[in-house]
Amino acid sequence: MSATVRGGPTVVEVSLGARSYDVVIGRGILASLGARIAALRPGAKSFIVTDANVARCHLAAAETALGDAGVTASHMIVPAGEGSKSFRVLEEVCEAIIASRIERGDLVVALGGGVVGDLAGFAAAVTRRGLDYVQVPTTLLAQVDSSVGGKTAIDTRQGKNLVGAFHQPILVLADTALLDTLPAREFRAGYAEVAKYALLGDAAFFAWLEANWRQVFSGDDSSGNFARERAIAVSCRAKAAIVARDEREAGERALLNLGHTFGHALEAAYGFSNRLLHGEAIAIGMALAFGFSARLELIAEAEAARATRHLAQVGLPTAVKDIRGSAPTVDRLMELIAQDKKIRRGMLTLILVRGIGAAFVESGVDAQKVRAFLSEKLAER
Ligand SMILES: NC(=O)c1ccc[n+]([C@@H]2O[C@H](COP(=O)([O-])OP(=O)(O)OC[C@H]3O[C@@H](n4cnc5c(N)ncnc54)[C@H](O)[C@@H]3O)[C@@H](O)[C@H]2O)c1
Ligand SMILES: [Zn+2]
């Protein structure tokens, strides 16, 4: 890991040629939103998309930041929650953008978590054949994951994120102070993605998280180590590097799916409900990926246990038995994995690990071994 954080904003560049952009991370930097936009697109108007919860906490500050820099802003508030990633709400957002006379050269601002980012980013991708947009992520998950990399989408009746586009933002502004209003459970769920970057590719970052996670959660900077900023910066740098090398997920970007095959199956099994948030499912999924890797003797049991122990230590679930209520059957989980992943000739592609910080794509995993492993885990009560 490396990140020079000294209290000032940290800038991580996502290098994609003419489509390169900065991810700016720091406490209190929302105030600079208007000035940064005016510098990037002089004279551009903006249209803010946000959700009801975020609007209550942060819309006024965002509008002030734009207004102070002379950037005209209109806005639309969508209902909070995954339900807003729908054709119906997309239509409303696109119509509102057009009604506000936003033209090519103007900007959409996504002020919110991953739901708003995915929805507003996709609206920007398709309205007037493509408008620029700025991500102002307000959840930890959005600051370290969904706002970076240009994947945008809505959900359809058949599943999540099935209609979307690659559309990179022109700026990501991650103000870590916005996370102070985020419910603790949402923060913790987002932390699973922070731990993911460490577990998939950065053992030193993992050791640092083991030592500093409390300050990441509290946002307390009194010790001067700016732990939250640093954790977000290191995470964004990891994602930016992978995205720069593999923007369209032809290969390496798949590593970002560590824990996600098992995690998605669990999320789907629980009906994408509040019983299991995405990050919580990913924490269990990563514990399973490490456990399965140990079963295949790719990694020592003690090393897998260390990974799981940290996730449990911060309060994340790490086993199916940690989820309230009845567990899904192994048949159901395997069916969901097959829907997500396609099992070819009994073989499955999974992200496995040779150590903490050493994930790799394994495309010849025997689905029967996965089934046997999962039935054992489901029997744990
Ligand atoms: N595009 C990508 O690469 C990518 C990657 C990962 C996830 N995603 C998507 O992200 C979405 C999940 O994102 P999420 O976890 O941020 O959920 P979210 O956007 O629904 O936010 C979670 C909750 O927190 C509230 N909230 C957000 N910021 C707040 C703040 N600062 N203070 C108080 N409340 C706040 C929201 O209103 C919501 O109720 C999913 O739709 C997922 O598919 C996309
Ligand atoms: Zn995820």
Tab-separated table of C-alpha atoms and ligand atoms in Angstrom:
chain	number	residue	atom	x	y	z
A	1	MET	CA	0.000	0.000	0.000
A	2	SER	CA	1.032	3.581	-0.442
A	3	ALA	CA	-0.905	6.760	-0.031
A	4	THR	CA	0.383	10.106	0.966
A	5	VAL	CA	-2.397	11.613	2.998
A	6	ARG	CA	-1.522	14.691	5.008
A	7	GLY	CA	-4.922	16.139	5.659
A	8	GLY	CA	-5.147	17.869	2.297
A	9	PRO	CA	-7.157	16.184	-0.417
A	10	THR	CA	-5.575	13.148	-2.054
A	11	VAL	CA	-5.900	12.848	-5.812
A	12	VAL	CA	-5.984	9.466	-7.528
A	13	GLU	CA	-5.909	9.543	-11.298
A	14	VAL	CA	-7.861	7.033	-13.353
A	15	SER	CA	-5.701	6.860	-16.483
A	16	LEU	CA	-7.813	6.175	-19.540
A	17	GLY	CA	-6.240	8.371	-22.206
A	18	ALA	CA	-8.580	11.145	-23.274
A	19	ARG	CA	-11.154	9.869	-20.769
A	20	SER	CA	-8.839	10.138	-17.752
A	21	TYR	CA	-10.207	11.754	-14.612
A	22	ASP	CA	-9.335	12.494	-11.011
A	23	VAL	CA	-10.774	10.953	-7.881
A	24	VAL	CA	-10.365	13.621	-5.219
A	25	ILE	CA	-10.606	12.401	-1.623
A	26	GLY	CA	-10.662	14.474	1.528
A	27	ARG	CA	-12.649	15.764	4.458
A	28	GLY	CA	-14.766	18.831	3.709
A	29	ILE	CA	-14.004	18.996	-0.008
A	30	LEU	CA	-17.668	19.183	-1.063
A	31	ALA	CA	-17.235	22.956	-0.732
A	32	SER	CA	-14.836	22.842	-3.700
A	33	LEU	CA	-17.326	21.100	-6.028
A	34	GLY	CA	-18.383	24.216	-7.927
A	35	ALA	CA	-14.863	25.542	-8.384
A	36	ARG	CA	-13.651	22.172	-9.654
A	37	ILE	CA	-16.543	21.893	-12.098
A	38	ALA	CA	-16.066	25.463	-13.312
A	39	ALA	CA	-12.386	24.717	-13.917
A	40	LEU	CA	-13.151	21.543	-15.882
A	41	ARG	CA	-16.122	22.854	-17.880
A	42	PRO	CA	-16.233	26.661	-17.811
A	43	GLY	CA	-19.785	27.929	-18.195
A	44	ALA	CA	-21.451	24.527	-17.890
A	45	LYS	CA	-24.820	24.182	-16.160
A	46	SER	CA	-25.426	21.252	-13.846
A	47	PHE	CA	-28.243	18.938	-12.868
A	48	ILE	CA	-28.024	17.143	-9.524
A	49	VAL	CA	-29.594	13.711	-9.080
A	50	THR	CA	-29.862	12.602	-5.461
A	51	ASP	CA	-32.065	10.487	-3.196
A	52	ALA	CA	-34.356	11.551	-0.373
A	53	ASN	CA	-31.980	10.617	2.476
A	54	VAL	CA	-28.963	12.276	0.928
A	55	ALA	CA	-30.978	15.340	-0.051
A	56	ARG	CA	-31.976	15.815	3.582
A	57	CYS	CA	-28.363	15.738	4.765
A	58	HIS	CA	-26.271	17.182	1.946
A	59	LEU	CA	-28.196	18.706	-0.984
A	60	ALA	CA	-28.145	22.256	0.378
A	61	ALA	CA	-24.364	22.132	0.864
A	62	ALA	CA	-23.870	20.793	-2.665
A	63	GLU	CA	-26.060	23.533	-4.137
A	64	THR	CA	-24.212	26.192	-2.167
A	65	ALA	CA	-20.869	24.839	-3.386
A	66	LEU	CA	-22.068	25.065	-6.982
A	67	GLY	CA	-23.768	28.442	-6.578
A	68	ASP	CA	-20.704	30.019	-4.944
A	69	ALA	CA	-18.691	29.169	-8.050
A	70	GLY	CA	-21.398	30.493	-10.361
A	71	VAL	CA	-22.493	27.043	-11.571
A	72	THR	CA	-26.264	26.994	-12.185
A	73	ALA	CA	-27.863	23.894	-10.671
A	74	SER	CA	-31.274	22.272	-10.819
A	75	HIS	CA	-32.002	18.972	-9.119
A	76	MET	CA	-34.185	15.901	-8.885
A	77	ILE	CA	-34.737	13.791	-5.754
A	78	VAL	CA	-35.495	10.109	-6.347
A	79	PRO	CA	-36.739	7.690	-3.665
A	80	ALA	CA	-33.929	6.061	-1.655
A	81	GLY	CA	-33.218	2.418	-2.374
A	82	GLU	CA	-32.459	-0.062	-5.138
A	83	GLY	CA	-36.007	0.364	-6.517
A	84	SER	CA	-34.895	3.620	-8.136
A	85	LYS	CA	-32.587	1.729	-10.512
A	86	SER	CA	-35.618	1.136	-12.759
A	87	PHE	CA	-36.771	2.070	-16.253
A	88	ARG	CA	-39.527	4.180	-14.704
A	89	VAL	CA	-37.235	6.329	-12.578
A	90	LEU	CA	-34.642	6.469	-15.382
A	91	GLU	CA	-37.315	7.914	-17.660
A	92	GLU	CA	-38.225	10.536	-15.062
A	93	VAL	CA	-34.578	11.502	-14.600
A	94	CYS	CA	-33.946	11.800	-18.356
A	95	GLU	CA	-37.109	13.872	-18.846
A	96	ALA	CA	-36.160	16.153	-15.950
A	97	ILE	CA	-32.650	16.657	-17.323
A	98	ILE	CA	-34.038	17.630	-20.712
A	99	ALA	CA	-36.724	19.852	-19.168
A	100	SER	CA	-33.946	21.699	-17.305
A	101	ARG	CA	-32.386	22.552	-20.673
A	102	ILE	CA	-29.230	20.616	-19.956
A	103	GLU	CA	-27.389	20.408	-23.286
A	104	ARG	CA	-24.268	18.702	-24.569
A	105	GLY	CA	-21.469	20.395	-22.668
A	106	ASP	CA	-23.493	20.623	-19.454
A	107	LEU	CA	-23.221	18.188	-16.572
A	108	VAL	CA	-25.091	15.700	-14.455
A	109	VAL	CA	-23.991	15.449	-10.817
A	110	ALA	CA	-24.688	12.153	-9.037
A	111	LEU	CA	-24.952	12.998	-5.328
A	112	GLY	CA	-25.539	9.781	-3.424
A	113	GLY	CA	-24.634	6.152	-2.951
A	114	GLY	CA	-24.233	3.481	-5.574
A	115	VAL	CA	-27.918	3.571	-6.474
A	116	VAL	CA	-27.850	7.243	-7.411
A	117	GLY	CA	-24.431	6.882	-9.065
A	118	ASP	CA	-25.513	3.985	-11.255
A	119	LEU	CA	-28.842	5.604	-12.162
A	120	ALA	CA	-27.585	9.141	-12.787
A	121	GLY	CA	-24.502	7.840	-14.616
A	122	PHE	CA	-26.669	5.788	-16.945
A	123	ALA	CA	-29.075	8.700	-17.467
A	124	ALA	CA	-26.038	10.817	-18.397
A	125	ALA	CA	-24.798	8.110	-20.768
A	126	VAL	CA	-28.028	8.011	-22.761
A	127	THR	CA	-29.525	11.498	-22.510
A	128	ARG	CA	-28.715	13.657	-25.566
A	129	ARG	CA	-26.484	10.762	-26.680
A	130	GLY	CA	-24.155	11.253	-23.771
A	131	LEU	CA	-23.658	13.990	-21.187
A	132	ASP	CA	-20.658	14.419	-18.932
A	133	TYR	CA	-21.201	13.623	-15.282
A	134	VAL	CA	-19.534	14.029	-11.930
A	135	GLN	CA	-19.751	11.506	-9.115
A	136	VAL	CA	-20.153	12.815	-5.587
A	137	PRO	CA	-20.354	9.496	-3.704
A	138	THR	CA	-21.916	9.648	-0.239
A	139	THR	CA	-21.617	6.026	0.960
A	140	LEU	CA	-18.386	4.220	1.745
A	141	LEU	CA	-19.271	1.632	-0.898
A	142	ALA	CA	-19.716	4.357	-3.498
A	143	GLN	CA	-16.520	6.183	-2.466
A	144	VAL	CA	-14.325	3.112	-2.816
A	145	ASP	CA	-16.123	1.178	-5.509
A	146	SER	CA	-19.174	2.189	-7.535
A	147	SER	CA	-18.200	5.810	-8.308
A	148	VAL	CA	-14.896	4.749	-9.879
A	149	GLY	CA	-14.646	2.811	-13.116
A	150	GLY	CA	-17.562	3.965	-15.223
A	151	LYS	CA	-19.992	1.071	-14.857
A	152	THR	CA	-23.546	2.430	-14.867
A	153	ALA	CA	-26.798	0.492	-14.918
A	154	ILE	CA	-30.395	-0.033	-13.907
A	155	ASP	CA	-32.116	-3.289	-12.949
A	156	THR	CA	-34.719	-5.168	-14.992
A	157	ARG	CA	-37.370	-7.752	-14.063
A	158	GLN	CA	-34.802	-10.436	-14.856
A	159	GLY	CA	-32.052	-9.222	-12.600
A	160	LYS	CA	-29.732	-6.523	-11.375
A	161	ASN	CA	-27.623	-4.232	-13.582
A	162	LEU	CA	-28.817	-5.845	-16.809
A	163	VAL	CA	-29.293	-2.609	-18.746
A	164	GLY	CA	-26.403	-0.209	-18.596
A	165	ALA	CA	-23.340	1.298	-20.191
A	166	PHE	CA	-19.687	1.963	-19.598
A	167	HIS	CA	-19.592	5.724	-19.152
A	168	GLN	CA	-16.711	7.277	-17.242
A	169	PRO	CA	-17.302	10.359	-15.065
A	170	ILE	CA	-15.147	13.463	-15.603
A	171	LEU	CA	-14.522	13.838	-11.856
A	172	VAL	CA	-15.146	11.906	-8.652
A	173	LEU	CA	-15.294	13.989	-5.506
A	174	ALA	CA	-15.274	11.849	-2.355
A	175	ASP	CA	-15.835	13.995	0.725
A	176	THR	CA	-15.219	11.678	3.669
A	177	ALA	CA	-17.181	13.958	6.011
A	178	LEU	CA	-20.377	13.014	4.141
A	179	LEU	CA	-19.984	9.535	5.626
A	180	ASP	CA	-20.563	10.928	9.122
A	181	THR	CA	-24.331	10.838	8.468
A	182	LEU	CA	-24.301	7.337	6.971
A	183	PRO	CA	-26.007	4.665	9.132
A	184	ALA	CA	-23.367	2.506	10.882
A	185	ARG	CA	-24.593	-0.666	9.206
A	186	GLU	CA	-24.180	0.896	5.739
A	187	PHE	CA	-20.674	2.085	6.611
A	188	ARG	CA	-19.709	-1.398	7.809
A	189	ALA	CA	-21.117	-3.006	4.667
A	190	GLY	CA	-19.055	-0.618	2.520
A	191	TYR	CA	-15.978	-1.557	4.526
A	192	ALA	CA	-16.236	-5.074	3.099
A	193	GLU	CA	-15.187	-3.598	-0.270
A	194	VAL	CA	-12.231	-1.812	1.379
A	195	ALA	CA	-11.133	-5.117	2.892
A	196	LYS	CA	-11.653	-6.694	-0.543
A	197	TYR	CA	-8.910	-4.562	-2.134
A	198	ALA	CA	-6.526	-5.593	0.632
A	199	LEU	CA	-7.452	-9.244	0.436
A	200	LEU	CA	-7.227	-9.441	-3.341
A	201	GLY	CA	-3.979	-7.619	-3.914
A	202	ASP	CA	-2.319	-5.802	-1.034
A	203	ALA	CA	-1.121	-7.727	2.041
A	204	ALA	CA	0.511	-4.615	3.547
A	205	PHE	CA	-2.797	-2.745	3.319
A	206	PHE	CA	-4.496	-5.677	5.042
A	207	ALA	CA	-2.048	-5.525	7.964
A	208	TRP	CA	-2.596	-1.767	8.133
A	209	LEU	CA	-6.382	-2.261	8.229
A	210	GLU	CA	-6.018	-4.791	11.051
A	211	ALA	CA	-4.216	-2.095	13.033
A	212	ASN	CA	-6.214	0.975	11.998
A	213	TRP	CA	-9.794	-0.059	11.215
A	214	ARG	CA	-11.173	1.650	14.332
A	215	GLN	CA	-9.997	5.070	13.122
A	216	VAL	CA	-11.337	4.292	9.636
A	217	PHE	CA	-14.755	3.713	11.186
A	218	SER	CA	-14.704	6.675	13.577
A	219	GLY	CA	-13.222	9.123	11.082
A	220	ASP	CA	-11.267	10.464	14.044
A	221	ASP	CA	-8.232	12.356	12.784
A	222	SER	CA	-6.892	13.487	16.157
A	223	SER	CA	-3.923	11.138	15.862
A	224	GLY	CA	-3.102	12.787	12.554
A	225	ASN	CA	-3.016	9.568	10.548
A	226	PHE	CA	-6.164	10.356	8.539
A	227	ALA	CA	-7.035	6.685	8.526
A	228	ARG	CA	-10.395	7.019	6.773
A	229	GLU	CA	-8.966	9.157	3.955
A	230	ARG	CA	-6.045	6.802	3.591
A	231	ALA	CA	-8.204	3.669	3.447
A	232	ILE	CA	-10.416	5.257	0.792
A	233	ALA	CA	-7.438	6.541	-1.196
A	234	VAL	CA	-5.656	3.183	-1.177
A	235	SER	CA	-8.891	1.472	-2.233
A	236	CYS	CA	-9.521	3.936	-5.064
A	237	ARG	CA	-5.917	3.625	-6.208
A	238	ALA	CA	-6.289	-0.148	-6.356
A	239	LYS	CA	-9.511	0.064	-8.337
A	240	ALA	CA	-8.175	2.834	-10.611
A	241	ALA	CA	-5.091	0.772	-11.459
A	242	ILE	CA	-7.134	-2.287	-12.353
A	243	VAL	CA	-9.680	-0.266	-14.364
A	244	ALA	CA	-6.883	1.517	-16.257
A	245	ARG	CA	-5.452	-1.841	-17.303
A	246	ASP	CA	-8.785	-3.527	-18.065
A	247	GLU	CA	-11.592	-0.987	-18.486
A	248	ARG	CA	-14.154	-3.384	-19.966
A	249	GLU	CA	-13.484	-6.417	-17.776
A	250	ALA	CA	-11.800	-8.598	-20.372
A	251	GLY	CA	-9.567	-10.108	-17.686
A	252	GLU	CA	-7.964	-8.612	-14.614
A	253	ARG	CA	-10.979	-6.483	-13.610
A	254	ALA	CA	-12.670	-9.773	-12.698
A	255	LEU	CA	-10.444	-9.893	-9.594
A	256	LEU	CA	-12.693	-7.166	-8.188
A	257	ASN	CA	-15.325	-9.892	-7.964
A	258	LEU	CA	-13.511	-11.611	-5.081
A	259	GLY	CA	-16.291	-12.921	-2.821
A	260	HIS	CA	-18.960	-11.845	-5.291
A	261	THR	CA	-19.976	-15.192	-6.812
A	262	PHE	CA	-20.929	-16.596	-3.412
A	263	GLY	CA	-22.062	-13.159	-2.251
A	264	HIS	CA	-24.411	-12.524	-5.169
A	265	ALA	CA	-25.980	-15.966	-4.751
A	266	LEU	CA	-26.651	-15.206	-1.074
A	267	GLU	CA	-28.040	-11.743	-1.853
A	268	ALA	CA	-30.383	-13.262	-4.410
A	269	ALA	CA	-31.368	-16.087	-2.040
A	270	TYR	CA	-32.413	-13.489	0.534
A	271	GLY	CA	-34.290	-11.520	-2.125
A	272	PHE	CA	-31.927	-8.497	-2.047
A	273	SER	CA	-33.622	-7.541	1.201
A	274	ASN	CA	-32.503	-5.668	4.277
A	275	ARG	CA	-31.662	-8.969	5.913
A	276	LEU	CA	-28.412	-8.985	3.979
A	277	LEU	CA	-26.803	-5.862	2.520
A	278	HIS	CA	-24.476	-6.205	-0.480
A	279	GLY	CA	-21.310	-5.649	1.553
A	280	GLU	CA	-22.459	-8.128	4.189
A	281	ALA	CA	-23.011	-10.741	1.493
A	282	ILE	CA	-19.558	-9.985	0.072
A	283	ALA	CA	-17.961	-10.406	3.504
A	284	ILE	CA	-19.491	-13.876	3.752
A	285	GLY	CA	-18.538	-14.508	0.122
A	286	MET	CA	-14.905	-13.582	0.781
A	287	ALA	CA	-14.779	-15.782	3.885
A	288	LEU	CA	-16.137	-18.609	1.721
A	289	ALA	CA	-13.610	-17.894	-1.058
A	290	PHE	CA	-10.774	-18.049	1.472
A	291	GLY	CA	-12.231	-21.154	3.108
A	292	PHE	CA	-12.650	-22.870	-0.236
A	293	SER	CA	-9.108	-21.916	-1.257
A	294	ALA	CA	-7.881	-23.504	1.980
A	295	ARG	CA	-9.940	-26.604	1.176
A	296	LEU	CA	-8.133	-26.794	-2.176
A	297	GLU	CA	-4.838	-26.370	-0.278
A	298	LEU	CA	-4.040	-23.180	-2.151
A	299	ILE	CA	-3.631	-21.293	1.109
A	300	ALA	CA	-2.896	-22.307	4.717
A	301	GLU	CA	-5.938	-22.655	7.007
A	302	ALA	CA	-4.400	-20.143	9.422
A	303	GLU	CA	-4.059	-17.520	6.666
A	304	ALA	CA	-7.689	-18.018	5.611
A	305	ALA	CA	-8.730	-17.768	9.256
A	306	ARG	CA	-6.827	-14.485	9.595
A	307	ALA	CA	-8.759	-12.986	6.677
A	308	THR	CA	-12.083	-14.073	8.138
A	309	ARG	CA	-11.134	-12.936	11.652
A	310	HIS	CA	-10.650	-9.354	10.499
A	311	LEU	CA	-14.031	-9.240	8.760
A	312	ALA	CA	-15.688	-10.628	11.897
A	313	GLN	CA	-13.743	-8.210	14.096
A	314	VAL	CA	-15.307	-5.163	12.432
A	315	GLY	CA	-18.756	-6.689	12.907
A	316	LEU	CA	-19.362	-8.105	9.431
A	317	PRO	CA	-21.037	-11.502	9.046
A	318	THR	CA	-18.648	-14.186	7.784
A	319	ALA	CA	-20.838	-17.285	7.657
A	320	VAL	CA	-24.331	-18.127	6.471
A	321	LYS	CA	-25.220	-18.887	10.079
A	322	ASP	CA	-24.636	-15.195	10.886
A	323	ILE	CA	-27.715	-14.270	8.822
A	324	ARG	CA	-31.020	-14.219	10.710
A	325	GLY	CA	-33.691	-16.740	9.754
A	326	SER	CA	-33.652	-19.898	7.710
A	327	ALA	CA	-30.756	-20.547	5.337
A	328	PRO	CA	-31.156	-21.332	1.635
A	329	THR	CA	-30.555	-24.899	0.463
A	330	VAL	CA	-27.390	-25.880	-1.365
A	331	ASP	CA	-29.479	-26.634	-4.477
A	332	ARG	CA	-30.856	-23.118	-4.463
A	333	LEU	CA	-27.391	-21.581	-4.011
A	334	MET	CA	-25.885	-23.699	-6.800
A	335	GLU	CA	-28.794	-22.748	-9.078
A	336	LEU	CA	-28.172	-19.061	-8.350
A	337	ILE	CA	-24.421	-19.452	-8.902
A	338	ALA	CA	-25.118	-21.148	-12.233
A	339	GLN	CA	-27.429	-18.278	-13.273
A	340	ASP	CA	-24.771	-15.732	-12.393
A	341	LYS	CA	-21.765	-17.597	-13.710
A	342	LYS	CA	-22.560	-20.275	-16.277
A	343	ILE	CA	-21.165	-23.657	-15.346
A	344	ARG	CA	-19.454	-25.084	-18.455
A	345	ARG	CA	-18.984	-28.873	-18.480
A	346	GLY	CA	-19.225	-28.956	-14.701
A	347	MET	CA	-16.567	-26.269	-14.387
A	348	LEU	CA	-16.986	-22.867	-12.795
A	349	THR	CA	-14.879	-19.701	-12.803
A	350	LEU	CA	-14.107	-18.365	-9.324
A	351	ILE	CA	-11.742	-15.821	-7.817
A	352	LEU	CA	-9.521	-17.838	-5.474
A	353	VAL	CA	-6.512	-16.912	-3.337
A	354	ARG	CA	-2.972	-18.142	-2.821
A	355	GLY	CA	-2.609	-15.872	0.172
A	356	ILE	CA	-3.854	-12.622	1.669
A	357	GLY	CA	-3.276	-10.125	-1.156
A	358	ALA	CA	-2.860	-12.827	-3.795
A	359	ALA	CA	-6.146	-13.452	-5.600
A	360	PHE	CA	-6.343	-15.009	-9.051
A	361	VAL	CA	-8.978	-16.077	-11.564
A	362	GLU	CA	-9.459	-19.861	-11.670
A	363	SER	CA	-11.651	-20.980	-14.522
A	364	GLY	CA	-11.544	-24.732	-13.966
A	365	VAL	CA	-13.197	-25.107	-10.575
A	366	ASP	CA	-15.120	-28.371	-10.180
A	367	ALA	CA	-18.733	-27.378	-9.415
A	368	GLN	CA	-19.195	-30.603	-7.397
A	369	LYS	CA	-16.416	-29.572	-5.030
A	370	VAL	CA	-18.064	-26.191	-4.595
A	371	ARG	CA	-21.377	-27.891	-3.836
A	372	ALA	CA	-19.805	-30.219	-1.258
A	373	PHE	CA	-18.030	-27.293	0.411
A	374	LEU	CA	-21.192	-25.175	0.518
A	375	SER	CA	-23.342	-27.984	1.951
A	376	GLU	CA	-20.866	-28.329	4.773
A	377	LYS	CA	-20.933	-24.588	5.424
A	378	LEU	CA	-24.742	-24.512	5.327
A	379	ALA	CA	-24.858	-27.319	7.900
A	380	GLU	CA	-22.884	-25.168	10.389
A	381	ARG	CA	-25.358	-23.716	12.802
B	1	LIG	N1	-21.149	0.754	-10.773
B	1	LIG	C1	-20.420	-0.054	-10.056
B	1	LIG	O1	-19.261	-0.354	-10.401
B	1	LIG	C2	-20.996	-0.630	-8.810
B	1	LIG	C3	-20.165	-1.306	-7.903
B	1	LIG	C4	-20.722	-1.769	-6.709
B	1	LIG	C5	-22.075	-1.557	-6.439
B	1	LIG	N2	-22.853	-0.892	-7.347
B	1	LIG	C6	-24.270	-0.633	-7.077
B	1	LIG	O2	-24.336	0.203	-5.928
B	1	LIG	C7	-25.606	0.046	-5.317
B	1	LIG	C8	-25.441	0.014	-3.821
B	1	LIG	O3	-24.852	1.227	-3.408
B	1	LIG	P1	-24.887	1.702	-1.882
B	1	LIG	O4	-24.489	0.592	-1.017
B	1	LIG	O5	-24.142	2.974	-1.824
B	1	LIG	O6	-26.450	1.888	-1.612
B	1	LIG	P2	-27.441	3.150	-1.679
B	1	LIG	O7	-27.082	4.086	-2.733
B	1	LIG	O8	-28.804	2.572	-1.698
B	1	LIG	O9	-27.198	3.840	-0.261
B	1	LIG	C9	-27.483	3.115	0.917
B	1	LIG	C10	-28.440	3.903	1.836
B	1	LIG	O10	-27.743	4.975	2.453
B	1	LIG	C11	-28.417	6.208	2.233
B	1	LIG	N3	-27.365	7.222	2.171
B	1	LIG	C12	-26.459	7.387	1.194
B	1	LIG	N4	-25.544	8.300	1.554
B	1	LIG	C13	-25.900	8.739	2.774
B	1	LIG	C14	-25.334	9.678	3.668
B	1	LIG	N5	-24.173	10.296	3.410
B	1	LIG	N6	-25.972	9.908	4.839
B	1	LIG	C15	-27.114	9.224	5.141
B	1	LIG	N7	-27.676	8.306	4.344
B	1	LIG	C16	-27.076	8.071	3.179
B	1	LIG	C17	-29.183	5.996	0.974
B	1	LIG	O11	-30.284	6.851	0.892
B	1	LIG	C18	-29.611	4.541	1.122
B	1	LIG	O12	-30.735	4.454	1.952
B	1	LIG	C19	-26.212	-1.222	-5.892
B	1	LIG	O13	-27.254	-0.869	-6.778
B	1	LIG	C20	-25.067	-1.842	-6.685
B	1	LIG	O14	-25.514	-2.542	-7.819
B	1	LIG	C21	-22.330	-0.441	-8.509
B	2	ZN	ZN	-19.379	-5.398	-4.409
